[in-house]
Amino acid sequence: MFMKDIFLRVDELESHLGTVHEEFGNLKLKIKELLEENQRLRIENQQLRKVLKRETEPAVALEAVEEPAAAKGDKSPMVMGVGEGYDNLARLYHEGFHICNVYYGHLRMEGDCLFCLSFLSK
């Protein structure tokens, strides 16, 4: 009877150890996913900081240029050039962001996107 109890207890411990091992595996996968997402967000954050820095620098220079035109009494609104929108989209694409209607604004993680390239070639 005593040996049977020991065997049952060892069997329970083995079963419990298997469950703990499976839980560790699941936890390890979740940590891996979180680390990958964290790295992706870091890269995206760096790209957005570069874009923000680039966007704010020309705005300061643009204000200095616009003031003399306003002083002359020029009342025509500033109109975006025809190719300027295309240039902005091309710049965003080269900075690593999607410009296609499928993934617009998402960070490109794996090489070139055929949808974006077809959009740029139009």
mmCIF file of N, CA, C and O in Angstrom, residues 93 98 100 108 110-121:
data_model
loop_
_atom_site.group_PDB
_atom_site.id
_atom_site.type_symbol
_atom_site.label_atom_id
_atom_site.label_comp_id
_atom_site.label_asym_id
_atom_site.label_seq_id
_atom_site.Cartn_x
_atom_site.Cartn_y
_atom_site.Cartn_z
ATOM 1 N N TYR A 93 7.186 56.785 -48.236
ATOM 2 C CA TYR A 93 7.494 55.405 -48.605
ATOM 3 C C TYR A 93 8.971 55.102 -48.370
ATOM 4 O O TYR A 93 9.326 54.062 -47.819
ATOM 5 N N HIS A 98 4.023 52.489 -45.372
ATOM 6 C CA HIS A 98 3.157 52.133 -46.496
ATOM 7 C C HIS A 98 2.364 53.351 -46.941
ATOM 8 O O HIS A 98 1.919 54.156 -46.119
ATOM 9 N N CYS A 100 0.103 52.640 -49.668
ATOM 10 C CA CYS A 100 -0.978 51.991 -50.413
ATOM 11 C C CYS A 100 -2.257 52.003 -49.571
ATOM 12 O O CYS A 100 -2.211 52.190 -48.361
ATOM 13 N N ARG A 108 6.668 49.596 -42.868
ATOM 14 C CA ARG A 108 7.031 48.457 -43.722
ATOM 15 C C ARG A 108 8.115 47.666 -43.015
ATOM 16 O O ARG A 108 9.179 48.171 -42.712
ATOM 17 N N GLU A 110 9.098 44.307 -44.055
ATOM 18 C CA GLU A 110 9.810 43.359 -44.914
ATOM 19 C C GLU A 110 9.928 43.897 -46.333
ATOM 20 O O GLU A 110 9.076 43.648 -47.169
ATOM 21 N N GLY A 111 10.956 44.615 -46.631
ATOM 22 C CA GLY A 111 11.236 45.032 -47.998
ATOM 23 C C GLY A 111 10.178 45.923 -48.611
ATOM 24 O O GLY A 111 9.448 46.628 -47.936
ATOM 25 N N ASP A 112 10.111 45.853 -49.955
ATOM 26 C CA ASP A 112 9.202 46.708 -50.703
ATOM 27 C C ASP A 112 7.803 46.109 -50.756
ATOM 28 O O ASP A 112 7.622 44.897 -50.710
ATOM 29 N N CYS A 113 6.819 46.980 -50.876
ATOM 30 C CA CYS A 113 5.412 46.583 -50.999
ATOM 31 C C CYS A 113 4.993 46.806 -52.450
ATOM 32 O O CYS A 113 5.143 47.908 -52.990
ATOM 33 N N LEU A 114 4.499 45.759 -53.077
ATOM 34 C CA LEU A 114 4.102 45.867 -54.481
ATOM 35 C C LEU A 114 2.941 46.833 -54.679
ATOM 36 O O LEU A 114 2.873 47.523 -55.689
ATOM 37 N N PHE A 115 2.022 46.896 -53.714
ATOM 38 C CA PHE A 115 0.907 47.832 -53.814
ATOM 39 C C PHE A 115 1.420 49.277 -53.806
ATOM 40 O O PHE A 115 0.986 50.107 -54.601
ATOM 41 N N CYS A 116 2.351 49.554 -52.885
ATOM 42 C CA CYS A 116 2.904 50.916 -52.800
ATOM 43 C C CYS A 116 3.669 51.262 -54.079
ATOM 44 O O CYS A 116 3.554 52.373 -54.597
ATOM 45 N N LEU A 117 4.472 50.328 -54.558
ATOM 46 C CA LEU A 117 5.255 50.592 -55.760
ATOM 47 C C LEU A 117 4.364 50.818 -56.975
ATOM 48 O O LEU A 117 4.656 51.688 -57.795
ATOM 49 N N SER A 118 3.278 50.060 -57.085
ATOM 50 C CA SER A 118 2.363 50.269 -58.210
ATOM 51 C C SER A 118 1.687 51.630 -58.087
ATOM 52 O O SER A 118 1.437 52.296 -59.087
ATOM 53 N N PHE A 119 1.393 52.049 -56.867
ATOM 54 C CA PHE A 119 0.795 53.362 -56.637
ATOM 55 C C PHE A 119 1.772 54.472 -57.046
ATOM 56 O O PHE A 119 1.387 55.451 -57.675
ATOM 57 N N LEU A 120 3.055 54.301 -56.689
ATOM 58 C CA LEU A 120 4.052 55.308 -57.040
ATOM 59 C C LEU A 120 4.308 55.377 -58.554
ATOM 60 O O LEU A 120 4.659 56.432 -59.065
ATOM 61 N N SER A 121 4.145 54.248 -59.229
ATOM 62 C CA SER A 121 4.443 54.238 -60.665
ATOM 63 C C SER A 121 3.329 54.865 -61.497
ATOM 64 O O SER A 121 3.527 55.128 -62.668
#
